[in-house]
Amino acid sequence: MTATPPQKQGWVLTPEAFAGLLAALDPDESRAAEEYEAVRRRLVRLFQWRGVEFAEDYADETINRVARKLAEGERIQNLSGYIGGVARLVLLEAYKERERERAAFDRLPPPVVEAATPDPDEGEERVRCFESCMGGLDTDTRTLILGYYDDTGGPG
């Protein structure tokens, strides 16, 4: 039930930031694309293994945060390790969000369940309706229906 991750201060991944991320992954475009997909798959598995709903969204948020830092000019020596560190922080945020939701759910008042008091006239009314409907049928149809619904109260 955990909601999707919030974006940091409304930042949106731009084509330039994405290109910078790919360049940081590998100077060769095709290898960078393959590495991006591999990183994303690993992140999705990480979040899934840790029991986070919407694992793909959290993986994307992790990647977006790394791309943002690169776009802001941050020098990252060990990109793989940096991505792992950001993923751990995003995971902690996901856990905190889950706890906030659980606490909010626990604060809800219990549901009010009114015990339904059976109306004795309702049963009699249903029997009258049934008899009226069955009385309007021809004998063969009535016999067929009654044979289909035998004494067990269901299809026989």
Coordinates of N, CA, C and O in Angstrom, one line a residue:
M1 N 0.8 -1.2 0.0 CA 0.0 0.0 0.0 C 0.9 1.3 0.0 O 0.4 2.4 0.0
T2 N 2.1 1.1 0.1 CA 3.0 2.2 0.1 C 2.9 3.0 -1.2 O 2.9 2.4 -2.3
A3 N 2.8 4.3 -1.1 CA 2.6 5.1 -2.3 C 3.9 5.2 -3.1 O 5.0 4.8 -2.6
T4 N 3.8 5.7 -4.3 CA 5.0 5.9 -5.1 C 5.9 6.9 -4.4 O 5.5 7.8 -3.7
P5 N 7.2 6.9 -4.7 CA 8.1 7.8 -4.0 C 7.9 9.2 -4.4 O 7.6 9.5 -5.6
P6 N 8.1 10.2 -3.5 CA 8.0 11.6 -3.9 C 9.2 12.0 -4.6 O 10.3 11.6 -4.4
Q7 N 9.0 12.9 -5.6 CA 10.1 13.5 -6.3 C 10.8 14.6 -5.4 O 10.1 15.3 -4.7
K8 N 12.1 14.6 -5.5 CA 12.8 15.7 -4.7 C 12.5 17.1 -5.3 O 12.8 17.3 -6.4
Q9 N 11.9 17.9 -4.4 CA 11.6 19.3 -4.8 C 11.1 19.5 -6.2 O 11.5 20.5 -6.8
G10 N 10.3 18.6 -6.7 CA 9.7 18.8 -8.0 C 10.6 18.7 -9.2 O 10.3 19.0 -10.3
W11 N 11.8 18.2 -8.9 CA 12.8 18.0 -10.0 C 12.3 17.0 -11.0 O 11.8 15.9 -10.6
V12 N 12.5 17.2 -12.3 CA 12.1 16.3 -13.3 C 13.3 16.0 -14.2 O 14.1 16.8 -14.5
L13 N 13.4 14.7 -14.5 CA 14.5 14.2 -15.3 C 14.4 14.9 -16.7 O 13.4 14.7 -17.4
T14 N 15.4 15.6 -17.1 CA 15.5 16.2 -18.4 C 16.3 15.4 -19.4 O 17.0 14.5 -18.9
P15 N 16.1 15.6 -20.7 CA 16.9 14.8 -21.6 C 18.4 15.0 -21.4 O 19.2 14.1 -21.6
E16 N 18.7 16.2 -21.1 CA 20.2 16.5 -20.8 C 20.7 15.7 -19.6 O 21.8 15.2 -19.7
A17 N 19.9 15.7 -18.6 CA 20.3 15.0 -17.4 C 20.4 13.5 -17.6 O 21.3 12.8 -17.2
F18 N 19.5 13.0 -18.4 CA 19.5 11.6 -18.7 C 20.7 11.2 -19.6 O 21.4 10.2 -19.4
A19 N 21.0 12.1 -20.6 CA 22.2 11.9 -21.4 C 23.5 11.9 -20.6 O 24.4 11.1 -20.8
G20 N 23.5 12.8 -19.6 CA 24.7 12.9 -18.7 C 24.8 11.6 -17.8 O 25.9 11.1 -17.6
L21 N 23.7 11.1 -17.4 CA 23.7 9.8 -16.7 C 24.3 8.7 -17.5 O 25.1 7.9 -17.1
L22 N 23.7 8.6 -18.8 CA 24.2 7.6 -19.7 C 25.7 7.7 -20.0 O 26.5 6.7 -20.0
A23 N 26.2 8.9 -20.2 CA 27.6 9.2 -20.4 C 28.4 8.8 -19.2 O 29.6 8.3 -19.3
A24 N 27.9 9.0 -18.0 CA 28.6 8.5 -16.8 C 28.7 7.0 -16.7 O 29.6 6.5 -16.1
L25 N 27.6 6.4 -17.2 CA 27.6 4.9 -17.1 C 28.6 4.3 -18.0 O 29.3 3.3 -17.7
D26 N 28.7 4.9 -19.3 CA 29.7 4.4 -20.2 C 29.8 5.4 -21.4 O 28.7 5.9 -21.8
P27 N 31.0 5.7 -21.9 CA 31.1 6.6 -23.0 C 30.4 6.1 -24.3 O 29.9 6.9 -25.1
D28 N 30.4 4.8 -24.5 CA 29.8 4.2 -25.7 C 28.3 4.2 -25.4 O 27.8 3.6 -24.4
E29 N 27.5 4.7 -26.4 CA 26.0 4.9 -26.2 C 25.3 3.5 -26.0 O 24.5 3.4 -25.2
S30 N 25.7 2.5 -26.8 CA 25.0 1.2 -26.8 C 25.3 0.5 -25.4 O 24.5 -0.1 -24.8
R31 N 26.6 0.6 -25.0 CA 27.0 0.0 -23.7 C 26.4 0.7 -22.6 O 26.0 0.1 -21.6
A32 N 26.2 2.1 -22.7 CA 25.6 2.9 -21.7 C 24.1 2.5 -21.5 O 23.6 2.4 -20.4
A33 N 23.5 2.3 -22.6 CA 22.0 1.9 -22.6 C 21.9 0.5 -21.9 O 21.0 0.3 -21.1
E34 N 22.8 -0.4 -22.3 CA 22.8 -1.8 -21.6 C 23.0 -1.7 -20.1 O 22.4 -2.3 -19.3
E35 N 24.0 -0.8 -19.8 CA 24.3 -0.7 -18.4 C 23.2 0.0 -17.6 O 22.9 -0.4 -16.5
Y36 N 22.5 1.0 -18.2 CA 21.3 1.6 -17.6 C 20.3 0.5 -17.3 O 19.7 0.5 -16.2
E37 N 20.0 -0.3 -18.3 CA 19.0 -1.4 -18.1 C 19.4 -2.3 -17.0 O 18.6 -2.8 -16.2
A38 N 20.7 -2.7 -17.0 CA 21.2 -3.6 -15.9 C 21.0 -3.0 -14.5 O 20.6 -3.6 -13.6
V39 N 21.4 -1.7 -14.4 CA 21.3 -1.0 -13.2 C 19.8 -0.9 -12.7 O 19.5 -1.2 -11.6
R40 N 19.0 -0.6 -13.6 CA 17.5 -0.5 -13.3 C 17.0 -1.8 -12.8 O 16.3 -1.9 -11.8
R41 N 17.4 -2.9 -13.5 CA 16.9 -4.3 -13.1 C 17.4 -4.6 -11.7 O 16.6 -5.1 -10.9
R42 N 18.7 -4.3 -11.4 CA 19.2 -4.6 -10.1 C 18.5 -3.8 -9.0 O 18.2 -4.3 -8.0
L43 N 18.2 -2.5 -9.3 CA 17.4 -1.7 -8.4 C 16.0 -2.2 -8.1 O 15.6 -2.3 -7.0
V44 N 15.4 -2.6 -9.2 CA 14.0 -3.1 -9.1 C 14.0 -4.4 -8.2 O 13.2 -4.5 -7.3
R45 N 15.0 -5.3 -8.5 CA 15.1 -6.5 -7.6 C 15.4 -6.2 -6.2 O 14.8 -6.8 -5.3
L46 N 16.3 -5.2 -5.9 CA 16.6 -4.8 -4.6 C 15.3 -4.4 -3.8 O 15.0 -4.8 -2.7
F47 N 14.5 -3.5 -4.5 CA 13.3 -3.0 -3.8 C 12.3 -4.1 -3.6 O 11.6 -4.2 -2.6
Q48 N 12.2 -5.0 -4.6 CA 11.3 -6.1 -4.5 C 11.7 -7.0 -3.4 O 10.9 -7.5 -2.6
W49 N 13.0 -7.4 -3.3 CA 13.5 -8.3 -2.3 C 13.2 -7.7 -0.9 O 13.1 -8.4 0.1
R50 N 13.3 -6.4 -0.8 CA 13.1 -5.7 0.5 C 11.6 -5.4 0.8 O 11.3 -4.8 1.8
G51 N 10.7 -6.0 0.0 CA 9.3 -5.9 0.2 C 8.6 -4.6 -0.1 O 7.6 -4.2 0.5
V52 N 9.2 -3.8 -0.9 CA 8.7 -2.5 -1.3 C 7.7 -2.6 -2.4 O 8.1 -3.1 -3.5
E53 N 6.5 -2.1 -2.2 CA 5.6 -2.0 -3.4 C 6.0 -1.0 -4.3 O 6.7 0.0 -4.0
F54 N 5.6 -1.1 -5.6 CA 6.0 -0.1 -6.6 C 7.5 -0.1 -6.8 O 8.1 1.0 -6.9
A55 N 8.2 -1.2 -6.8 CA 9.6 -1.3 -6.9 C 10.2 -0.5 -8.1 O 11.2 0.1 -8.0
E56 N 9.5 -0.6 -9.2 CA 9.9 0.1 -10.4 C 10.0 1.6 -10.2 O 10.9 2.3 -10.6
D57 N 9.0 2.1 -9.5 CA 8.9 3.6 -9.3 C 10.1 4.0 -8.3 O 10.7 5.0 -8.6
Y58 N 10.4 3.2 -7.4 CA 11.5 3.5 -6.5 C 12.8 3.4 -7.2 O 13.8 4.1 -6.9
A59 N 12.9 2.4 -8.1 CA 14.2 2.3 -8.9 C 14.4 3.5 -9.7 O 15.5 4.1 -9.8
D60 N 13.3 3.9 -10.4 CA 13.4 5.1 -11.2 C 13.7 6.4 -10.4 O 14.5 7.2 -10.8
E61 N 13.1 6.5 -9.2 CA 13.4 7.6 -8.3 C 14.9 7.6 -8.0 O 15.6 8.7 -7.9
T62 N 15.5 6.5 -7.7 CA 16.9 6.3 -7.4 C 17.7 6.8 -8.5 O 18.6 7.7 -8.4
I63 N 17.4 6.4 -9.7 CA 18.2 6.8 -10.9 C 18.0 8.2 -11.2 O 19.0 8.9 -11.5
N64 N 16.8 8.8 -11.0 CA 16.6 10.2 -11.2 C 17.4 11.1 -10.2 O 17.9 12.1 -10.6
R65 N 17.5 10.6 -9.0 CA 18.3 11.4 -8.0 C 19.8 11.4 -8.4 O 20.5 12.4 -8.2
V66 N 20.3 10.2 -8.9 CA 21.7 10.2 -9.3 C 21.9 11.1 -10.5 O 22.8 11.8 -10.6
A67 N 20.9 11.0 -11.5 CA 21.0 11.9 -12.7 C 21.0 13.3 -12.3 O 21.7 14.2 -12.8
R68 N 20.2 13.7 -11.3 CA 20.1 15.1 -10.8 C 21.4 15.5 -10.2 O 21.9 16.6 -10.6
K69 N 22.1 14.7 -9.4 CA 23.4 15.1 -8.8 C 24.4 15.3 -9.9 O 25.2 16.2 -9.9
L70 N 24.4 14.4 -10.9 CA 25.3 14.5 -12.0 C 25.1 15.8 -12.8 O 26.0 16.5 -13.2
A71 N 23.8 16.1 -13.0 CA 23.4 17.3 -13.8 C 23.8 18.6 -13.0 O 24.1 19.6 -13.6
E72 N 23.8 18.5 -11.7 CA 24.2 19.6 -10.8 C 25.7 19.8 -10.7 O 26.2 20.7 -10.1
G73 N 26.5 18.8 -11.4 CA 27.9 18.9 -11.5 C 28.7 18.2 -10.4 O 29.9 18.3 -10.3
E74 N 28.0 17.3 -9.7 CA 28.6 16.5 -8.7 C 29.6 15.5 -9.4 O 29.2 14.8 -10.3
R75 N 30.8 15.4 -8.8 CA 31.8 14.5 -9.3 C 31.6 13.2 -8.5 O 31.8 13.2 -7.3
I76 N 31.3 12.1 -9.3 CA 31.1 10.8 -8.6 C 32.2 9.9 -9.1 O 32.3 9.5 -10.3
Q77 N 33.0 9.4 -8.2 CA 34.1 8.5 -8.6 C 33.7 7.1 -8.8 O 34.0 6.4 -9.8
N78 N 32.8 6.6 -7.9 CA 32.4 5.2 -7.9 C 30.8 5.2 -8.2 O 30.1 5.2 -7.2
L79 N 30.4 5.3 -9.4 CA 29.0 5.5 -9.8 C 28.2 4.3 -9.2 O 27.1 4.6 -8.7
S80 N 28.6 3.1 -9.4 CA 27.9 2.0 -8.9 C 27.7 2.0 -7.4 O 26.5 1.8 -6.9
G81 N 28.7 2.4 -6.6 CA 28.6 2.5 -5.2 C 27.7 3.7 -4.8 O 26.9 3.6 -3.8
Y82 N 27.8 4.7 -5.6 CA 26.9 5.9 -5.3 C 25.4 5.6 -5.5 O 24.6 5.9 -4.7
I83 N 25.2 4.8 -6.6 CA 23.8 4.4 -6.9 C 23.3 3.5 -5.8 O 22.1 3.7 -5.3
G84 N 24.1 2.6 -5.3 CA 23.7 1.8 -4.2 C 23.4 2.6 -2.9 O 22.5 2.3 -2.2
G85 N 24.2 3.6 -2.6 CA 24.0 4.4 -1.5 C 22.7 5.2 -1.6 O 21.9 5.3 -0.6
V86 N 22.4 5.7 -2.8 CA 21.2 6.5 -3.0 C 20.0 5.5 -2.8 O 19.0 5.8 -2.2
A87 N 20.2 4.3 -3.3 CA 19.1 3.3 -3.2 C 18.8 2.9 -1.8 O 17.6 2.8 -1.4
R88 N 19.8 2.9 -1.0 CA 19.6 2.6 0.5 C 18.8 3.7 1.1 O 17.9 3.5 1.9
L89 N 19.1 5.0 0.8 CA 18.4 6.1 1.3 C 16.9 6.1 0.9 O 16.0 6.3 1.6
V90 N 16.7 5.8 -0.4 CA 15.4 5.7 -0.9 C 14.6 4.6 -0.3 O 13.4 4.7 0.1
L91 N 15.3 3.5 0.0 CA 14.7 2.3 0.7 C 14.2 2.7 2.1 O 13.1 2.4 2.5
L92 N 15.1 3.5 2.8 CA 14.7 3.9 4.1 C 13.5 4.9 4.1 O 12.6 4.8 4.9
E93 N 13.5 5.7 3.1 CA 12.3 6.6 2.9 C 11.0 5.8 2.6 O 10.0 6.1 3.2
A94 N 11.2 4.7 1.9 CA 10.0 3.8 1.6 C 9.5 3.2 2.9 O 8.3 3.1 3.1
Y95 N 10.5 2.7 3.7 CA 10.1 2.1 5.0 C 9.4 3.2 5.9 O 8.4 2.8 6.6
K96 N 9.9 4.4 5.9 CA 9.3 5.4 6.8 C 7.9 5.7 6.3 O 7.0 5.9 7.1
E97 N 7.8 5.8 5.0 CA 6.4 6.1 4.4 C 5.5 5.0 4.8 O 4.3 5.2 5.1
R98 N 5.9 3.7 4.7 CA 5.1 2.6 5.0 C 4.7 2.7 6.5 O 3.5 2.4 6.9
E99 N 5.6 3.1 7.4 CA 5.3 3.2 8.8 C 4.3 4.4 9.0 O 3.4 4.2 9.9
R100 N 4.4 5.5 8.3 CA 3.5 6.6 8.4 C 2.1 6.1 8.0 O 1.1 6.5 8.7
E101 N 2.0 5.4 6.9 CA 0.7 4.9 6.5 C 0.1 3.9 7.5 O -1.1 4.0 7.8
R102 N 1.0 3.0 8.0 CA 0.5 2.1 9.0 C 0.0 2.8 10.3 O -1.1 2.5 10.8
A103 N 0.7 3.8 10.7 CA 0.3 4.6 11.9 C -1.0 5.3 11.6 O -1.9 5.4 12.5
A104 N -1.1 5.9 10.5 CA -2.4 6.6 10.1 C -3.5 5.6 10.1 O -4.6 5.9 10.6
F105 N -3.3 4.4 9.6 CA -4.3 3.4 9.5 C -4.7 3.0 10.9 O -5.9 2.8 11.2
D106 N -3.7 2.8 11.8 CA -4.0 2.4 13.2 C -4.8 3.5 14.0 O -5.5 3.2 14.9
R107 N -4.7 4.8 13.6 CA -5.4 5.9 14.2 C -6.9 5.9 13.8 O -7.6 6.6 14.4
L108 N -7.2 5.3 12.7 CA -8.6 5.3 12.3 C -9.5 4.7 13.3 O -9.1 3.7 13.9
P109 N -10.7 5.2 13.5 CA -11.6 4.6 14.5 C -12.1 3.2 13.9 O -12.1 3.1 12.7
P110 N -12.4 2.3 14.8 CA -12.9 1.0 14.3 C -14.2 1.2 13.5 O -15.0 2.1 13.8
P111 N -14.4 0.4 12.5 CA -15.7 0.5 11.8 C -16.9 0.2 12.6 O -16.8 -0.6 13.5
V112 N -17.9 0.9 12.4 CA -19.2 0.7 13.1 C -20.0 -0.3 12.4 O -20.3 -0.2 11.2
V113 N -20.2 -1.4 13.1 CA -20.9 -2.5 12.5 C -22.2 -2.7 13.2 O -22.2 -3.0 14.4
E114 N -23.3 -2.4 12.5 CA -24.6 -2.6 13.2 C -25.1 -4.0 12.9 O -25.1 -4.5 11.8
A115 N -25.5 -4.6 14.0 CA -26.0 -5.9 13.9 C -27.4 -5.9 13.2 O -28.3 -5.1 13.6
A116 N -27.5 -6.6 12.1 CA -28.8 -6.6 11.4 C -29.8 -7.4 12.1 O -29.5 -8.6 12.4
T117 N -30.9 -6.8 12.4 CA -32.0 -7.6 13.1 C -32.8 -8.2 12.0 O -33.3 -7.4 11.1
P118 N -33.0 -9.5 12.0 CA -33.8 -10.1 11.0 C -35.2 -9.7 11.1 O -35.8 -9.5 12.1
D119 N -35.8 -9.4 9.9 CA -37.2 -9.0 9.8 C -38.0 -10.2 9.5 O -37.8 -10.8 8.5
P120 N -38.8 -10.6 10.5 CA -39.6 -11.9 10.3 C -40.5 -11.8 9.1 O -40.8 -12.8 8.4
D121 N -41.0 -10.6 8.8 CA -41.9 -10.5 7.6 C -41.2 -10.7 6.3 O -41.8 -11.0 5.3
E122 N -39.8 -10.4 6.3 CA -39.1 -10.5 5.0 C -39.1 -11.9 4.5 O -39.3 -12.1 3.3
G123 N -38.9 -12.9 5.4 CA -38.9 -14.3 5.0 C -40.2 -14.7 4.4 O -40.3 -15.4 3.4
E124 N -41.2 -14.3 5.1 CA -42.6 -14.6 4.6 C -42.9 -14.0 3.3 O -43.5 -14.5 2.4
E125 N -42.4 -12.7 3.1 CA -42.6 -12.0 1.9 C -41.9 -12.7 0.7 O -42.4 -12.8 -0.4
R126 N -40.7 -13.2 1.0 CA -39.9 -13.9 -0.1 C -40.7 -15.2 -0.5 O -40.7 -15.5 -1.6
V127 N -41.2 -15.9 0.5 CA -41.9 -17.1 0.2 C -43.1 -16.8 -0.6 O -43.4 -17.5 -1.6
R128 N -43.9 -15.8 -0.3 CA -45.1 -15.4 -1.1 C -44.7 -15.0 -2.5 O -45.3 -15.4 -3.5
C129 N -43.6 -14.3 -2.6 CA -43.1 -13.9 -3.9 C -42.7 -15.1 -4.8 O -43.0 -15.2 -5.9
F130 N -42.0 -16.0 -4.1 CA -41.6 -17.3 -4.8 C -42.8 -18.0 -5.3 O -42.8 -18.5 -6.4
E131 N -43.7 -18.2 -4.4 CA -44.9 -19.0 -4.7 C -45.7 -18.3 -5.9 O -46.2 -19.0 -6.8
S132 N -45.8 -17.0 -5.8 CA -46.5 -16.3 -6.9 C -45.8 -16.5 -8.2 O -46.4 -16.7 -9.2
C133 N -44.4 -16.3 -8.2 CA -43.7 -16.5 -9.5 C -43.8 -17.9 -10.0 O -44.0 -18.2 -11.2
M134 N -43.7 -18.9 -9.1 CA -43.8 -20.3 -9.5 C -45.2 -20.6 -10.0 O -45.4 -21.4 -10.9
G135 N -46.2 -20.0 -9.4 CA -47.6 -20.2 -9.8 C -47.8 -19.7 -11.2 O -48.8 -20.2 -11.9
G136 N -47.1 -18.8 -11.7 CA -47.3 -18.2 -13.0 C -46.6 -19.1 -14.1 O -46.8 -18.8 -15.3
L137 N -45.9 -20.1 -13.7 CA -45.2 -21.0 -14.7 C -46.1 -22.2 -15.1 O -46.9 -22.7 -14.3
D138 N -45.8 -22.7 -16.2 CA -46.5 -24.0 -16.6 C -45.9 -25.1 -15.8 O -44.8 -25.0 -15.2
T139 N -46.6 -26.2 -15.7 CA -46.3 -27.4 -14.9 C -44.9 -27.9 -15.2 O -44.1 -28.2 -14.3
D140 N -44.6 -28.1 -16.5 CA -43.3 -28.7 -16.9 C -42.1 -27.8 -16.5 O -41.1 -28.3 -16.0
T141 N -42.3 -26.5 -16.6 CA -41.2 -25.5 -16.3 C -41.0 -25.5 -14.7 O -39.9 -25.6 -14.2
R142 N -42.2 -25.5 -14.0 CA -42.1 -25.5 -12.6 C -41.4 -26.8 -12.1 O -40.6 -26.8 -11.2
T143 N -41.8 -28.0 -12.6 CA -41.1 -29.2 -12.3 C -39.6 -29.2 -12.6 O -38.8 -29.7 -11.8
L144 N -39.3 -28.7 -13.7 CA -37.9 -28.6 -14.1 C -37.1 -27.7 -13.1 O -36.0 -28.1 -12.6
I145 N -37.6 -26.6 -12.7 CA -36.9 -25.7 -11.8 C -36.8 -26.4 -10.4 O -35.8 -26.4 -9.8
L146 N -37.9 -26.9 -9.9 CA -37.9 -27.6 -8.6 C -37.0 -28.8 -8.6 O -36.3 -29.1 -7.6
G147 N -36.9 -29.5 -9.7 CA -36.0 -30.6 -9.8 C -34.5 -30.1 -9.8 O -33.6 -30.8 -9.3
Y148 N -34.3 -29.0 -10.5 CA -32.9 -28.5 -10.5 C -32.5 -28.0 -9.1 O -31.3 -28.3 -8.7
Y149 N -33.4 -27.4 -8.4 CA -33.1 -26.9 -7.1 C -33.8 -27.9 -6.1 O -34.9 -27.6 -5.7
D150 N -33.1 -29.0 -5.8 CA -33.7 -30.0 -4.9 C -33.6 -29.5 -3.5 O -33.4 -28.4 -3.2
D151 N -33.8 -30.5 -2.6 CA -33.8 -30.2 -1.1 C -32.5 -29.6 -0.6 O -32.5 -29.0 0.5
T152 N -31.4 -29.7 -1.3 CA -30.2 -29.2 -0.8 C -30.1 -27.6 -0.8 O -29.2 -27.0 -0.3
G153 N -31.0 -27.0 -1.6 CA -31.0 -25.5 -1.6 C -30.1 -25.0 -2.7 O -29.9 -23.8 -2.8
G154 N -29.6 -25.8 -3.5 CA -28.7 -25.4 -4.6 C -28.8 -26.3 -5.8 O -29.6 -27.2 -5.8
P155 N -28.0 -26.0 -6.9 CA -28.1 -26.8 -8.0 C -27.8 -28.3 -7.7 O -26.9 -28.6 -6.9
G156 N -28.6 -29.2 -8.3 CA -28.4 -30.6 -7.9 C -27.8 -31.3 -9.0 O -27.2 -32.3 -9.1

